[in-house]
Amino acid sequence: MAAALGATVAFSVVLARLTLEPSPASEALTYSNVHPGQSIRAYVNHGTAREAARQIGGNLLLGVPFGVLLPVLVPQVRGLARVVLCTTVVMTLVELVQGALVTGRAFDVDDVILNTTGALIGYLLLGRRLGRAVHPRRTHWWHRFTRRQPEAEVAERRRPEAEVVKPRPARPWHRFTRRHPESEGGATG
């Protein structure tokens, strides 16, 4: 957790330096983009391959740490949809601040899309596994009805019939079935 927190602080500093530093020299060249795909098409069609790779790849890479670090630091954000939603919100806020307050910078919806895609890639490659390794699986209310039985119970059922088998505790849904929990042990009645 300490390493993830340190990485998050370092990432935040890099993110702030890359996105929130004023760029007065490019003030005349900046424009806001609210049409998805417009900036990406401009990079690909009107720029050099190097410039397109730098812009698109840089925005993708900028989102990867979100996908890796969010599931580790905030267990409530584990899950594909939650990581995507959280990254979209944070990156939209960064773009809004960038466009409204920083000289030479503008809001670009394509940056949000690329950053979110990067977070998705980071989550699928590493974040999901790290989140599960650091935090145990959540127990939801519906797991009471679909829970798997511990290995000890499964091994106990595999024993030969000559051995005495303990009766299983009654499950909530047994009251709706015709059979009674007492009769499940093999006794007929």
Short mmCIF file of C-alpha atoms in Angstrom, two decimals:
data_model
loop_
_atom_site.label_atom_id
_atom_site.label_comp_id
_atom_site.label_asym_id
_atom_site.label_seq_id
_atom_site.Cartn_x
_atom_site.Cartn_y
_atom_site.Cartn_z
CA MET A 1 0.00 0.00 0.00
CA ALA A 2 2.87 2.37 0.80
CA ALA A 3 4.42 1.73 -2.61
CA ALA A 4 1.09 2.35 -4.33
CA LEU A 5 0.61 5.58 -2.38
CA GLY A 6 4.11 6.74 -3.32
CA ALA A 7 3.49 5.86 -6.96
CA THR A 8 0.23 7.80 -6.87
CA VAL A 9 1.94 10.89 -5.48
CA ALA A 10 4.66 10.65 -8.14
CA PHE A 11 2.06 10.15 -10.85
CA SER A 12 0.07 13.15 -9.60
CA VAL A 13 3.14 15.36 -9.81
CA VAL A 14 3.88 14.18 -13.37
CA LEU A 15 0.22 14.64 -14.35
CA ALA A 16 0.18 18.18 -12.98
CA ARG A 17 3.43 19.08 -14.75
CA LEU A 18 2.24 17.68 -18.08
CA THR A 19 -1.27 19.07 -18.05
CA LEU A 20 -1.37 22.13 -15.85
CA GLU A 21 1.80 24.02 -16.80
CA PRO A 22 1.07 27.13 -18.83
CA SER A 23 2.21 27.19 -22.45
CA PRO A 24 2.00 30.84 -23.60
CA ALA A 25 3.80 30.05 -26.89
CA SER A 26 0.96 27.79 -28.05
CA GLU A 27 -1.88 30.06 -26.92
CA ALA A 28 -2.80 31.02 -30.49
CA LEU A 29 -2.82 27.35 -31.58
CA THR A 30 -5.10 26.01 -28.89
CA TYR A 31 -8.79 25.37 -29.33
CA SER A 32 -11.33 23.42 -27.35
CA ASN A 33 -12.56 20.16 -28.81
CA VAL A 34 -15.89 18.68 -27.76
CA HIS A 35 -16.30 16.41 -30.80
CA PRO A 36 -14.95 12.91 -30.12
CA GLY A 37 -12.31 11.83 -32.61
CA GLN A 38 -11.62 15.26 -34.09
CA SER A 39 -8.20 15.75 -32.48
CA ILE A 40 -7.16 12.17 -33.12
CA ARG A 41 -8.02 12.53 -36.82
CA ALA A 42 -6.08 15.81 -36.94
CA TYR A 43 -3.00 14.15 -35.40
CA VAL A 44 -3.16 11.24 -37.83
CA ASN A 45 -4.09 13.13 -41.01
CA HIS A 46 -2.24 16.42 -40.68
CA GLY A 47 0.72 15.74 -38.45
CA THR A 48 3.82 13.62 -38.72
CA ALA A 49 3.74 10.02 -37.58
CA ARG A 50 6.06 10.90 -34.72
CA GLU A 51 3.83 13.74 -33.52
CA ALA A 52 0.71 11.54 -33.77
CA ALA A 53 2.40 8.73 -31.82
CA ARG A 54 3.60 11.22 -29.20
CA GLN A 55 0.16 12.77 -28.69
CA ILE A 56 -1.92 9.61 -28.84
CA GLY A 57 0.59 7.36 -27.06
CA GLY A 58 1.30 9.98 -24.41
CA ASN A 59 -2.38 10.34 -23.57
CA LEU A 60 -2.80 6.56 -23.45
CA LEU A 61 0.22 6.18 -21.16
CA LEU A 62 -1.02 9.00 -18.94
CA GLY A 63 -4.13 6.96 -18.11
CA VAL A 64 -2.42 3.60 -17.42
CA PRO A 65 -1.44 4.44 -13.80
CA PHE A 66 -5.10 5.13 -12.97
CA GLY A 67 -6.04 1.62 -14.04
CA VAL A 68 -3.20 0.11 -12.03
CA LEU A 69 -3.33 2.23 -8.87
CA LEU A 70 -7.06 2.85 -8.33
CA PRO A 71 -7.97 -0.79 -7.52
CA VAL A 72 -5.05 -0.96 -5.08
CA LEU A 73 -5.65 2.31 -3.25
CA VAL A 74 -9.44 2.45 -3.32
CA PRO A 75 -10.99 -1.02 -3.01
CA GLN A 76 -14.47 0.38 -3.71
CA VAL A 77 -13.28 1.30 -7.23
CA ARG A 78 -12.34 -2.26 -8.14
CA GLY A 79 -14.15 -3.38 -11.23
CA LEU A 80 -13.90 -2.45 -14.86
CA ALA A 81 -16.85 -0.06 -15.02
CA ARG A 82 -15.83 1.72 -11.82
CA VAL A 83 -12.26 2.26 -12.96
CA VAL A 84 -13.48 3.62 -16.30
CA LEU A 85 -16.04 5.89 -14.63
CA CYS A 86 -13.60 7.23 -12.03
CA THR A 87 -10.90 7.86 -14.63
CA THR A 88 -13.37 9.60 -16.92
CA VAL A 89 -14.50 11.90 -14.11
CA VAL A 90 -10.96 12.75 -12.96
CA MET A 91 -9.63 13.33 -16.46
CA THR A 92 -12.66 15.45 -17.40
CA LEU A 93 -12.01 17.62 -14.35
CA VAL A 94 -8.33 17.94 -15.29
CA GLU A 95 -9.28 18.93 -18.84
CA LEU A 96 -11.84 21.47 -17.60
CA VAL A 97 -9.32 23.09 -15.26
CA GLN A 98 -6.73 23.00 -18.00
CA GLY A 99 -9.06 24.68 -20.48
CA ALA A 100 -10.43 27.27 -18.08
CA LEU A 101 -7.41 28.28 -16.03
CA VAL A 102 -4.17 27.40 -17.81
CA THR A 103 -2.76 29.65 -20.51
CA GLY A 104 -2.08 27.87 -23.79
CA ARG A 105 -4.11 24.79 -22.85
CA ALA A 106 -7.63 23.80 -23.91
CA PHE A 107 -10.31 21.23 -23.13
CA ASP A 108 -10.09 18.23 -25.45
CA VAL A 109 -12.57 15.36 -25.17
CA ASP A 110 -10.18 13.12 -27.11
CA ASP A 111 -7.65 13.44 -24.30
CA VAL A 112 -10.29 12.19 -21.87
CA ILE A 113 -11.10 9.25 -24.19
CA LEU A 114 -7.44 8.33 -24.64
CA ASN A 115 -6.66 8.65 -20.91
CA THR A 116 -9.65 6.47 -20.06
CA THR A 117 -8.59 3.89 -22.64
CA GLY A 118 -5.13 3.87 -21.07
CA ALA A 119 -6.67 3.30 -17.63
CA LEU A 120 -8.69 0.42 -19.06
CA ILE A 121 -5.52 -1.14 -20.49
CA GLY A 122 -3.69 -0.68 -17.17
CA TYR A 123 -6.56 -2.23 -15.26
CA LEU A 124 -6.78 -5.26 -17.54
CA LEU A 125 -3.02 -5.84 -17.64
CA LEU A 126 -2.10 -5.32 -14.00
CA GLY A 127 -4.59 -3.39 -11.86
CA ARG A 128 -7.14 -6.15 -11.55
CA ARG A 129 -4.59 -8.65 -10.27
CA LEU A 130 -2.95 -6.17 -7.92
CA GLY A 131 -6.29 -5.10 -6.49
CA ARG A 132 -7.25 -8.69 -5.78
CA ALA A 133 -3.84 -9.44 -4.28
CA VAL A 134 -3.99 -6.50 -1.87
CA HIS A 135 -7.70 -6.61 -0.98
CA PRO A 136 -9.78 -9.74 -0.42
CA ARG A 137 -12.87 -10.29 -2.52
CA ARG A 138 -15.97 -8.43 -1.47
CA THR A 139 -18.86 -10.38 -0.04
CA HIS A 140 -22.18 -9.29 -1.47
CA TRP A 141 -25.62 -10.04 -0.10
CA TRP A 142 -26.32 -12.52 -2.87
CA HIS A 143 -23.29 -14.64 -1.96
CA ARG A 144 -25.35 -16.07 0.90
CA PHE A 145 -27.37 -17.96 -1.69
CA THR A 146 -24.60 -18.90 -4.10
CA ARG A 147 -21.65 -19.37 -1.79
CA ARG A 148 -19.31 -22.19 -2.43
CA GLN A 149 -18.87 -24.67 0.33
CA PRO A 150 -15.51 -24.88 2.09
CA GLU A 151 -13.17 -27.64 1.02
CA ALA A 152 -13.66 -29.42 4.36
CA GLU A 153 -17.36 -29.93 3.62
CA VAL A 154 -16.64 -31.14 0.11
CA ALA A 155 -14.01 -33.60 1.35
CA GLU A 156 -16.39 -34.80 4.06
CA ARG A 157 -19.02 -35.69 1.46
CA ARG A 158 -16.50 -37.74 -0.51
CA ARG A 159 -15.90 -40.12 2.40
CA PRO A 160 -17.22 -43.69 2.15
CA GLU A 161 -20.81 -44.20 3.23
CA ALA A 162 -19.72 -46.33 6.20
CA GLU A 163 -18.43 -43.24 7.96
CA VAL A 164 -20.82 -41.01 9.83
CA VAL A 165 -21.57 -37.79 7.98
CA LYS A 166 -22.59 -34.72 9.94
CA PRO A 167 -25.88 -33.17 8.84
CA ARG A 168 -25.54 -29.89 7.03
CA PRO A 169 -27.05 -26.79 8.59
CA ALA A 170 -30.39 -25.73 7.15
CA ARG A 171 -30.24 -23.23 4.33
CA PRO A 172 -32.80 -20.39 4.08
CA TRP A 173 -34.29 -21.76 0.87
CA HIS A 174 -35.02 -25.22 2.34
CA ARG A 175 -38.30 -24.00 3.75
CA PHE A 176 -39.56 -23.63 0.16
CA THR A 177 -38.66 -27.16 -0.95
CA ARG A 178 -40.56 -30.37 -0.32
CA ARG A 179 -37.57 -32.10 1.20
CA HIS A 180 -36.49 -31.28 4.70
CA PRO A 181 -32.86 -30.59 5.61
CA GLU A 182 -32.88 -33.57 7.99
CA SER A 183 -33.72 -35.94 5.14
CA GLU A 184 -30.80 -34.82 2.95
CA GLY A 185 -28.33 -37.03 4.77
CA GLY A 186 -29.70 -40.04 2.96
CA ALA A 187 -32.47 -41.01 5.38
CA THR A 188 -35.84 -41.52 3.82
CA GLY A 189 -38.96 -40.59 5.56
#
